[in-house]
Amino acid sequence: MFRAIIFNFLFSTLLFSCQSKIPKTAQAKSGKNVETEKKALESRLQSGWNTFDNRSIFSHVLLPQEVALYLKINDLQSGEQLPFSFTGNRVKGSERVRTLAHTPDGSFTSATIIWKNTNLLVRSLSEGDNLTVLVTPDIAASNNSTMNIEFDFPYSNQGTVATIGNRCDISVDNTAMTFQLIGQSQGEESAWTVGLDSAFAISNKYSDLKTIRKKIADQEIAYAQRKDQFHPIQNVYNVIENSVNWLVVYDHRDRKIVTPVSRPWSYGWGKGKPSGYIQFCWDNFFAAYMHAIESKDLAYNEVFQLTKIIDDLGFVPNFAGPNKLYSADRSQPPVGGIMVKEIYKKHGDIWFLEAVFDQLYTWNSWWVDHRDYNGYLAWGSDPYSPSNDSRQKTQNNFSAAVNESGLDNSPMYDGVPFSEKHHILMQADVGLMGLYISDCEALLEMAQLLNKNKEAEQLQHRIDKYRTNLKTLWNDDAGMFLNKRLDTNAWNYSISPTNFYALNGKVATQAQAARMIQEHFYNPQEFWGDYIMPSIARNDPGYTGRDYWKGAIWAPMNFLVYLGFRNYDLPKARKDLARKSSDLLLKNWESKGQVLENYHAETGEYPGYRSEYFYHWGALLGMINMIEYGFMPPTEQQLQLIQ
């Protein structure tokens, strides 16, 4: 394996150094109808049973029929019921869920739940329209509780449910199913309420526990074998798959599948109703990339759900929720083209690029039209007429502009004025410019591959312009690219990992990159330490190590810095960042089953507040080693016609 990795690395390096443009012979059209391909993808994703209900991971929804099975726990001692179960519920006294496995298509899931007197292992098999759920109580726990097993129609669809004894007949949309309660005797009750002192199953395919246990065991073996293909980082692979697949939900209103950032957030943004979700849009481009390891369909779909918003707004917004609830004033860091390029390199469908290029190019152009000030890019927020929703009313001010950066309370922006006239923070931003140049380069390669000559010419112009101007933000005394005030021309010496994004834009010389690594990355007063990289330098007056972007460690920062490192001869720094990032991810996963939104920079654990327990982009810490070990294509490798 390691020989193969070395070979792939050498091959990609040679390709990167020699290939400045896609050869004309590689320029091609897919010959496929993009809308036909997208509809087929949607049909595949919206078919069969999966944990699609945004309100509970122990609900199973059958699409397209929209019938659902719910498992609800009743605690007999307190008289309370747990109707819904979340990954990462932070409410005091709430359920503790630990996810173990979830295939992209929902064909196999496994998780444990502890709540009050209940301790259960819940596993499921999805086989087309057939569903089997096996509930196994922990015999060491008291389990002084019962479970309600209910079938319902949570969306607008209508059907019938008739339960007699251990049999439940369901009819909906010309589909008839008969489920059995196996392992417990229900008698003549009209609904299923069972004790949790022994194992039982619900199935419309199998009729005995022995067979069900064997089928479940076979799936557990198959899942373990799939993990083993990612040796020696199989545990990292497992975290990534759990982090994204347990979060896939169904939005009935728009008939779409999405991967919101977390289930508690989705519950809140959906006001506790079915179909609730929330996307933070650079977060979700990263989710698409993580999906790409195993599921081309989920990766493509996530990109489609984000890029279709560009048709409405002209850009990808800061947030997107149900009923077209968008931040119409501001965007988020431009990582879309970068991630789409990597997803294409993994799966190679040229029609996928054809489907999204024009929208991504529109967003790329939006930055020039809305965030350029004298040749520099700055974060901002445009005025518009908001709806009555309070979440849309913050616009054309400092707070909204900082939110566009994704770094809501970063000390880098303390004291920087907001211009209501120009709708921007009056600061040239190294991180934004570095990512924007990288986005331009990714789109340029797509344009060349798709033979879009006019767009390619314009993208090259943007690369040259912003690369030239970003070079002027090098401060030789500091040995770093620094943000600079646009109103006073003063340097901003408050630095974060975003200052390293100049490497993503390939602006630094090798000598400058080496200085940045030696003087800043490996500096324990700034970014080096047992746990890296804090979101603001440790010696910054605003550093707390834990308060959101005031020093907590965020996976997307580590990930983007790593991508920049790959553009230079920085092998030690690259490997150290990869190793420490994976170690941080596994530390919390193995001890508590957590994929944190952000991490305490001193303890490497939950920062105490303002961090979700189960948030998909935390797994970007593991994506670094997925690239490092050759399980994802080298990011510096340019696009080629794959098929």
XYZ file of C-alpha atoms in Angstrom:
643
model
C 0.000 0.000 0.000
C 2.723 2.459 0.961
C 4.506 1.854 -2.349
C 1.268 2.713 -4.091
C 0.905 5.856 -2.019
C 4.448 6.959 -2.847
C 3.880 6.235 -6.528
C 0.629 8.190 -6.540
C 2.293 11.081 -4.800
C 5.199 11.177 -7.262
C 2.845 10.852 -10.220
C 0.602 13.651 -8.990
C 3.578 15.888 -8.263
C 4.949 15.347 -11.782
C 1.529 16.017 -13.236
C 1.133 19.193 -11.193
C 4.526 20.554 -12.192
C 4.261 19.799 -15.890
C 0.620 20.378 -16.703
C -0.259 24.080 -16.761
C -3.357 23.628 -18.887
C -5.763 20.849 -19.707
C -4.769 19.523 -23.152
C -7.228 20.352 -25.918
C -7.686 16.645 -26.566
C -9.117 16.360 -23.065
C -11.743 19.025 -23.621
C -15.088 17.311 -23.950
C -18.782 17.267 -23.221
C -20.368 14.407 -21.352
C -23.094 13.853 -23.922
C -25.490 13.265 -21.012
C -28.615 15.202 -20.173
C -27.768 16.875 -16.892
C -31.375 17.189 -15.716
C -32.004 13.519 -16.471
C -28.932 12.539 -14.462
C -29.980 14.747 -11.544
C -33.504 13.331 -11.475
C -32.134 9.794 -11.502
C -29.855 10.693 -8.598
C -32.763 12.171 -6.633
C -34.806 9.043 -7.274
C -32.020 6.815 -5.950
C -31.605 8.891 -2.809
C -35.338 9.108 -2.133
C -35.915 5.388 -2.243
C -36.069 2.892 0.605
C -35.817 3.198 4.379
C -33.331 5.514 6.072
C -33.000 7.712 9.175
C -34.436 10.672 7.272
C -36.570 12.336 9.980
C -34.709 15.412 11.211
C -36.191 14.968 14.697
C -34.896 11.539 15.675
C -32.191 9.109 14.625
C -34.356 6.222 15.860
C -37.053 6.976 13.347
C -36.950 5.263 9.972
C -38.672 6.813 6.957
C -39.618 5.018 3.756
C -39.386 7.131 0.603
C -41.107 7.997 -1.590
C -44.119 6.703 0.380
C -43.313 8.958 3.394
C -44.323 6.446 6.043
C -42.253 6.382 9.236
C -41.477 4.056 12.131
C -40.856 5.724 15.502
C -39.253 4.242 18.616
C -40.268 6.172 21.758
C -38.973 5.330 25.227
C -41.125 5.601 28.359
C -39.367 5.867 31.721
C -41.633 4.183 34.263
C -39.994 5.728 37.298
C -40.382 9.376 36.261
C -43.326 8.967 33.920
C -41.483 10.857 31.185
C -41.331 9.906 27.516
C -38.438 10.352 25.076
C -40.227 10.740 21.732
C -37.167 11.821 19.726
C -33.463 11.001 20.017
C -30.619 13.173 18.746
C -26.968 12.766 18.040
C -25.262 15.363 20.196
C -28.098 16.523 22.442
C -26.547 18.980 24.926
C -29.649 19.539 27.062
C -28.959 18.607 30.694
C -30.289 15.146 31.497
C -30.996 14.358 27.868
C -30.309 11.105 26.075
C -26.730 10.077 25.310
C -26.472 8.575 21.867
C -23.322 6.891 20.622
C -23.286 6.124 16.924
C -21.420 3.021 15.787
C -22.165 2.584 12.087
C -24.287 4.028 9.300
C -23.885 3.147 5.645
C -24.596 5.967 3.165
C -27.762 4.286 1.876
C -29.042 3.377 5.337
C -28.805 -0.334 4.598
C -27.180 -0.838 8.016
C -27.207 1.359 11.110
C -26.030 0.771 14.657
C -26.128 3.027 17.722
C -26.529 2.888 21.479
C -28.699 5.104 23.655
C -28.630 5.743 27.386
C -31.514 7.680 28.945
C -32.505 7.617 32.580
C -33.067 3.885 33.361
C -32.654 2.743 29.766
C -29.573 1.416 27.993
C -30.172 0.006 24.492
C -28.375 -1.077 21.343
C -30.490 -0.348 18.267
C -29.521 -1.782 14.873
C -31.365 -1.756 11.571
C -31.344 -3.336 8.123
C -32.888 -1.592 5.135
C -33.461 -3.734 2.052
C -35.545 -1.858 -0.496
C -39.034 -1.506 0.955
C -38.159 -3.962 3.723
C -37.036 -2.782 7.162
C -35.791 -4.728 10.155
C -34.980 -3.091 13.491
C -33.396 -5.088 16.327
C -33.525 -3.582 19.829
C -31.199 -5.182 22.380
C -31.337 -3.969 26.007
C -28.186 -3.970 28.112
C -28.924 -6.726 30.615
C -26.666 -5.003 33.150
C -28.956 -1.943 33.182
C -32.225 -1.782 35.090
C -34.196 -0.726 31.979
C -37.197 0.177 34.120
C -38.896 1.398 30.980
C -41.017 0.512 27.996
C -40.986 1.429 24.328
C -43.810 2.624 22.101
C -43.443 1.390 18.535
C -45.503 3.540 16.219
C -46.026 3.873 12.478
C -47.107 7.296 11.252
C -47.233 9.634 8.255
C -45.247 12.709 9.404
C -45.549 14.635 6.143
C -48.644 15.351 4.075
C -49.087 11.830 2.780
C -52.062 9.797 3.969
C -52.253 6.085 4.656
C -53.683 3.547 7.070
C -52.163 1.631 9.982
C -53.966 -1.323 11.539
C -52.362 -3.098 14.519
C -53.740 -6.330 15.936
C -51.601 -8.361 18.298
C -48.109 -8.775 16.909
C -49.110 -7.782 13.386
C -49.239 -4.293 11.866
C -50.665 -3.710 8.378
C -49.730 -0.491 6.572
C -51.162 0.799 3.333
C -49.970 3.938 1.517
C -49.638 4.962 -2.152
C -50.621 1.551 -3.482
C -47.967 -0.005 -1.235
C -49.023 -2.593 1.337
C -46.685 -3.835 4.084
C -47.107 -6.125 7.045
C -44.760 -5.739 10.000
C -44.388 -8.180 12.844
C -43.314 -7.621 16.412
C -40.859 -10.463 17.060
C -39.590 -11.649 20.432
C -42.310 -10.143 22.604
C -45.951 -11.057 22.923
C -48.343 -8.192 22.353
C -51.646 -9.987 22.880
C -54.683 -8.194 21.493
C -53.552 -4.617 22.112
C -54.183 -2.142 19.282
C -50.717 -0.520 19.586
C -47.270 -1.828 20.404
C -45.860 -1.021 23.819
C -43.160 -3.445 24.898
C -40.969 -3.947 27.926
C -37.234 -3.381 27.630
C -36.035 -6.398 29.569
C -35.277 -8.584 26.528
C -34.402 -8.247 22.848
C -37.076 -7.847 20.199
C -37.357 -6.866 16.559
C -39.733 -5.210 14.126
C -39.608 -6.506 10.563
C -41.652 -6.891 7.405
C -39.239 -9.486 5.987
C -37.996 -11.835 8.719
C -40.051 -13.668 11.314
C -37.596 -14.979 13.936
C -34.867 -13.445 16.082
C -32.264 -16.047 15.164
C -32.411 -15.116 11.485
C -32.434 -11.407 12.278
C -29.408 -11.677 14.558
C -27.549 -13.544 11.822
C -28.424 -10.915 9.198
C -27.338 -8.125 11.545
C -24.081 -9.919 12.361
C -23.359 -10.324 8.644
C -23.776 -6.577 8.143
C -21.504 -5.809 11.094
C -18.817 -8.026 9.548
C -19.269 -6.374 6.160
C -18.977 -2.914 7.737
C -15.804 -3.943 9.594
C -14.335 -5.292 6.359
C -15.115 -2.007 4.628
C -13.322 -0.143 7.418
C -10.303 -2.424 7.096
C -9.830 -1.288 3.500
C -8.750 2.058 4.984
C -5.979 0.596 7.137
C -4.119 2.070 8.996
C -6.650 4.891 9.447
C -9.789 2.765 9.502
C -10.967 4.441 12.700
C -10.735 7.842 11.025
C -12.828 6.531 8.147
C -15.427 5.303 10.625
C -15.725 8.712 12.298
C -16.209 10.457 8.966
C -18.908 8.039 7.810
C -20.791 8.352 11.097
C -20.467 12.139 11.107
C -22.167 12.656 7.752
C -24.495 9.672 7.277
C -26.356 10.077 10.573
C -27.146 13.677 9.610
C -28.795 13.038 6.226
C -32.441 14.156 6.402
C -35.438 14.626 4.134
C -37.160 17.944 3.411
C -40.722 17.129 2.356
C -41.553 20.666 1.208
C -38.919 20.716 -1.517
C -38.724 16.920 -1.869
C -34.977 16.899 -1.307
C -32.261 15.203 0.725
C -29.866 17.436 2.658
C -27.082 16.981 5.215
C -27.584 19.674 7.881
C -24.756 20.564 10.220
C -26.337 18.882 13.264
C -29.655 17.401 14.364
C -30.282 19.725 17.334
C -29.738 22.752 15.067
C -32.109 21.255 12.495
C -34.745 20.646 15.163
C -34.506 24.281 16.228
C -34.450 25.820 12.772
C -37.385 23.617 11.799
C -39.252 24.662 14.977
C -39.612 21.030 15.987
C -41.513 20.081 12.832
C -40.706 17.405 10.243
C -38.451 18.595 7.406
C -36.452 21.042 9.522
C -32.804 21.557 8.641
C -30.055 24.165 8.504
C -27.106 24.425 6.148
C -24.179 26.714 6.787
C -22.857 26.799 3.364
C -19.107 26.394 3.564
C -19.794 23.714 6.168
C -21.942 21.875 3.652
C -19.465 22.021 0.784
C -17.111 20.241 3.176
C -19.881 17.736 3.963
C -20.207 17.035 0.232
C -16.479 16.316 0.082
C -16.689 13.936 3.050
C -19.637 12.146 1.453
C -17.480 11.608 -1.639
C -15.394 8.949 0.120
C -18.251 6.474 -0.082
C -21.248 8.029 -1.821
C -21.059 9.832 -5.126
C -24.820 10.423 -4.995
C -24.784 12.143 -1.600
C -21.727 14.210 -2.541
C -23.240 15.415 -5.806
C -26.621 16.005 -4.186
C -25.193 18.208 -1.454
C -23.462 20.366 -4.057
C -26.671 20.600 -6.091
C -28.655 21.748 -3.046
C -26.133 24.534 -2.421
C -25.574 25.686 -5.987
C -29.288 25.864 -6.851
C -29.530 28.714 -4.304
C -27.235 30.739 -6.578
C -30.100 30.857 -9.064
C -32.112 32.752 -6.439
C -29.440 34.981 -4.902
C -26.467 35.091 -7.267
C -24.262 33.668 -4.523
C -24.134 30.934 -1.888
C -25.508 32.394 1.357
C -24.210 32.273 4.905
C -27.157 30.095 5.943
C -29.991 28.277 4.208
C -33.031 26.829 5.927
C -36.533 25.596 5.106
C -38.861 27.644 2.894
C -35.975 29.505 1.252
C -34.856 31.124 4.473
C -31.520 32.588 3.309
C -29.025 35.180 4.498
C -29.611 37.365 1.453
C -27.061 39.964 2.566
C -23.922 37.850 2.852
C -22.089 34.770 1.655
C -19.488 32.507 3.272
C -15.862 31.612 2.468
C -15.504 30.630 -1.222
C -14.642 26.942 -0.953
C -17.274 25.642 -3.396
C -15.101 25.389 -6.490
C -12.271 23.877 -4.455
C -14.460 21.091 -3.087
C -16.250 20.440 -6.387
C -12.874 19.974 -8.057
C -11.900 17.362 -5.465
C -15.216 15.540 -5.708
C -14.866 15.329 -9.491
C -11.347 13.943 -9.147
C -12.717 11.185 -6.918
C -15.651 10.157 -9.136
C -14.977 11.615 -12.577
C -18.422 12.416 -14.025
C -17.986 15.308 -16.437
C -21.756 15.902 -16.359
C -21.374 16.798 -12.680
C -19.088 19.700 -13.637
C -21.451 20.703 -16.429
C -24.297 20.786 -13.909
C -22.661 23.233 -11.493
C -19.966 25.223 -13.305
C -22.123 28.154 -14.443
C -23.565 28.630 -10.959
C -20.153 28.448 -9.294
C -18.807 30.930 -11.831
C -21.686 33.296 -11.031
C -20.789 33.105 -7.336
C -17.114 33.654 -8.139
C -18.038 36.798 -10.104
C -20.210 38.025 -7.210
C -17.137 38.490 -5.033
C -15.580 40.870 -7.555
C -18.796 42.866 -7.883
C -19.629 43.037 -4.160
C -16.469 42.640 -2.082
C -13.661 44.299 -4.071
C -12.153 47.544 -2.780
C -9.261 48.944 -4.816
C -8.184 45.469 -5.894
C -8.443 43.846 -2.453
C -11.203 41.602 -1.128
C -12.943 42.208 2.180
C -15.803 40.597 4.074
C -19.112 42.406 3.931
C -22.897 42.508 4.090
C -25.241 44.122 1.578
C -28.457 45.977 2.437
C -31.723 44.398 1.392
C -35.344 44.220 2.487
C -35.505 41.348 4.982
C -38.518 39.240 5.836
C -40.171 39.273 9.240
C -37.900 36.422 10.340
C -35.496 37.732 12.968
C -32.690 35.623 11.521
C -32.665 37.783 8.397
C -32.708 41.195 10.035
C -28.997 41.503 10.754
C -27.586 43.055 7.584
C -25.318 45.851 6.309
C -23.451 46.126 9.601
C -20.304 44.924 11.352
C -21.855 41.814 12.877
C -23.251 40.550 9.579
C -19.968 41.211 7.773
C -17.978 39.262 10.348
C -20.468 36.413 10.064
C -19.735 36.247 6.330
C -16.167 35.299 7.217
C -17.486 32.302 9.168
C -15.332 33.469 12.095
C -18.071 35.181 14.038
C -16.139 36.662 16.987
C -12.528 36.464 15.813
C -10.231 39.069 17.418
C -8.839 39.716 13.914
C -11.828 41.969 13.320
C -11.869 43.819 16.642
C -11.763 47.557 15.983
C -12.098 47.249 12.210
C -14.788 49.678 11.018
C -17.661 48.689 8.767
C -18.436 50.961 5.825
C -22.174 51.269 5.220
C -21.337 53.027 1.960
C -19.209 50.178 0.597
C -20.897 47.417 2.635
C -17.585 45.900 3.767
C -15.236 45.684 6.704
C -12.455 48.120 5.880
C -9.753 45.482 5.919
C -8.044 43.579 3.119
C -8.362 39.963 4.196
C -5.532 37.502 3.509
C -7.710 34.465 4.150
C -10.490 35.553 1.823
C -8.083 36.458 -0.961
C -6.129 33.211 -0.629
C -9.272 31.094 -0.796
C -10.713 33.172 -3.622
C -7.605 32.681 -5.748
C -7.768 28.941 -5.046
C -11.443 28.935 -6.033
C -10.562 30.764 -9.268
C -7.898 28.186 -10.067
C -10.304 25.302 -9.494
C -12.909 26.927 -11.741
C -10.263 27.720 -14.361
C -9.399 24.040 -14.623
C -13.096 23.220 -14.985
C -13.535 25.904 -17.642
C -10.620 24.512 -19.642
C -11.998 20.998 -19.324
C -15.446 22.164 -20.469
C -14.034 24.372 -23.240
C -15.475 27.550 -21.723
C -12.857 29.886 -23.137
C -14.443 33.216 -22.198
C -14.848 32.209 -18.562
C -11.341 30.734 -18.488
C -9.865 34.009 -19.704
C -11.734 35.978 -17.055
C -10.740 33.565 -14.292
C -7.080 33.811 -15.267
C -7.379 37.589 -15.120
C -8.827 37.374 -11.593
C -6.067 35.022 -10.474
C -3.375 37.369 -11.760
C -5.011 40.463 -10.267
C -5.629 39.161 -6.760
C -2.413 37.187 -6.564
C -0.462 40.347 -7.422
C -2.331 42.345 -4.775
C -2.136 39.646 -2.125
C 1.640 39.640 -2.504
C 1.649 43.228 -1.197
C 0.258 41.972 2.118
C 3.520 40.203 2.934
C 5.116 41.848 5.966
C 8.798 40.997 6.036
C 9.275 42.074 9.634
C 6.493 39.758 10.775
C 7.451 36.955 8.376
C 3.759 36.562 7.533
C 1.040 37.782 5.213
C -1.024 40.195 7.304
C -4.467 41.702 7.020
C -4.330 45.423 6.325
C -6.754 48.247 6.977
C -8.229 49.746 3.826
C -8.976 53.090 5.479
C -5.709 53.754 7.349
C -3.294 51.395 5.557
C -2.289 50.016 8.981
C -1.176 46.408 9.440
C -3.259 44.085 11.597
C -0.880 41.969 13.677
C -3.649 39.773 15.064
C -3.103 36.493 13.221
C -5.021 33.256 12.837
C -4.728 30.157 10.645
C -6.424 32.188 7.893
C -3.175 34.106 7.416
C -1.701 30.823 6.143
C -4.344 30.725 3.368
C -1.949 32.798 1.256
C -0.396 29.379 0.608
C -3.720 28.166 -0.805
C -3.490 30.988 -3.332
C 0.139 30.042 -4.100
C 1.209 33.606 -3.376
C 4.202 32.920 -1.150
C 7.642 32.000 -2.362
C 9.104 28.801 -0.979
C 11.335 30.909 1.283
C 8.358 32.872 2.600
C 6.393 29.676 3.205
C 9.338 28.225 5.134
C 9.494 31.359 7.326
C 5.785 31.161 8.051
C 6.181 27.551 9.146
C 9.270 28.078 11.275
C 8.322 31.376 12.889
C 4.585 30.882 13.305
C 3.314 27.315 12.775
C 5.965 25.760 15.018
C 5.913 28.679 17.464
C 4.375 27.457 20.772
C 3.448 31.056 21.585
C 1.257 31.108 18.500
C 0.011 27.901 16.841
C 2.117 24.941 17.966
C 1.258 22.875 21.017
C -0.168 19.591 22.188
C -3.333 20.493 20.247
C -3.332 22.562 17.066
C -4.246 24.926 15.430
C -5.954 27.469 17.695
C -8.193 29.844 15.774
C -6.220 32.862 16.972
C -2.569 32.955 18.027
C -2.066 31.901 21.639
C -0.284 35.181 22.421
C -3.105 37.314 21.046
C -4.799 39.471 23.712
C -8.157 38.072 22.615
C -7.125 34.421 22.974
C -9.153 32.298 25.383
C -8.559 28.867 23.857
C -12.240 28.053 24.048
C -14.669 30.860 23.184
C -15.643 30.033 19.623
C -13.147 31.753 17.292
C -11.129 33.243 20.147
C -8.766 30.314 20.161
C -10.810 27.118 19.994
C -9.574 24.623 17.395
C -11.811 24.324 14.319
C -11.446 21.472 11.852
C -11.999 23.576 8.688
C -9.064 25.793 9.605
C -6.714 22.835 10.009
C -8.036 21.335 6.784
C -7.602 24.481 4.687
C -4.145 25.166 6.111
C -3.190 21.617 5.184
C -4.368 22.169 1.593
C -2.109 25.210 1.440
C 0.844 23.221 2.768
C 0.444 20.775 -0.118
C 1.296 23.550 -2.578
C 4.836 23.801 -1.158
C 7.733 21.626 -0.112
C 6.697 21.393 3.542
C 6.632 17.639 4.225
C 7.246 17.766 7.977
C 4.677 20.469 8.685
C 2.158 18.655 6.520
C 2.613 15.349 8.331
C 2.629 16.963 11.769
C -0.638 18.760 11.032
C -2.188 15.553 9.679
C -1.101 13.489 12.685
C -2.173 15.977 15.338
C -5.512 16.587 13.622
C -6.382 12.884 13.504
C -5.234 12.390 17.083
C -7.508 15.216 18.222
C -10.475 13.766 16.343
C -9.979 10.242 17.701
C -9.346 11.446 21.248
C -12.935 12.643 21.572
C -14.509 9.976 19.376
C -12.984 7.055 21.233
C -13.703 8.449 24.700
C -17.194 9.885 24.141
C -18.315 9.258 20.570
C -18.179 12.988 19.844
C -17.411 14.865 16.633
C -17.149 18.349 18.042
C -17.960 21.591 16.286
C -14.796 23.012 17.873
C -12.233 21.875 20.440
C -10.562 23.392 23.496
C -7.067 24.436 22.414
C -5.460 23.508 25.746
C -7.262 20.277 26.693
C -8.271 19.021 23.242
C -11.761 18.291 24.577
C -15.165 19.942 24.707
C -14.510 23.657 25.205
C -17.215 24.040 27.846
C -19.818 25.828 25.759
C -20.550 27.067 22.218
C -19.704 23.794 20.544
C -22.024 21.079 19.290
C -21.267 17.505 20.347
C -21.983 16.006 16.928
C -21.313 18.395 14.032
C -20.197 17.029 10.701
C -17.341 19.360 9.868
C -15.435 18.255 12.963
C -14.558 15.170 10.908
C -12.510 17.329 8.509
C -9.730 16.685 11.025
C -9.744 13.137 9.655
C -10.037 14.108 5.983
C -6.491 15.416 6.196
C -5.145 11.902 6.703
C -7.545 10.518 4.093
C -5.576 12.645 1.623
C -2.222 11.998 3.268
C -2.652 8.224 3.009
C -3.869 8.354 -0.580
C -7.540 7.470 -0.027
C -8.569 10.769 -1.603
C -6.820 12.330 -4.634
C -3.933 14.747 -4.035
C -5.423 18.226 -3.875
C -2.572 19.775 -5.848
C -3.231 17.494 -8.817
C -4.969 19.298 -11.662
C -8.119 18.114 -13.371
C -8.051 15.599 -16.166
C -10.765 14.158 -18.362
C -11.606 10.962 -16.485
C -14.533 9.791 -18.564
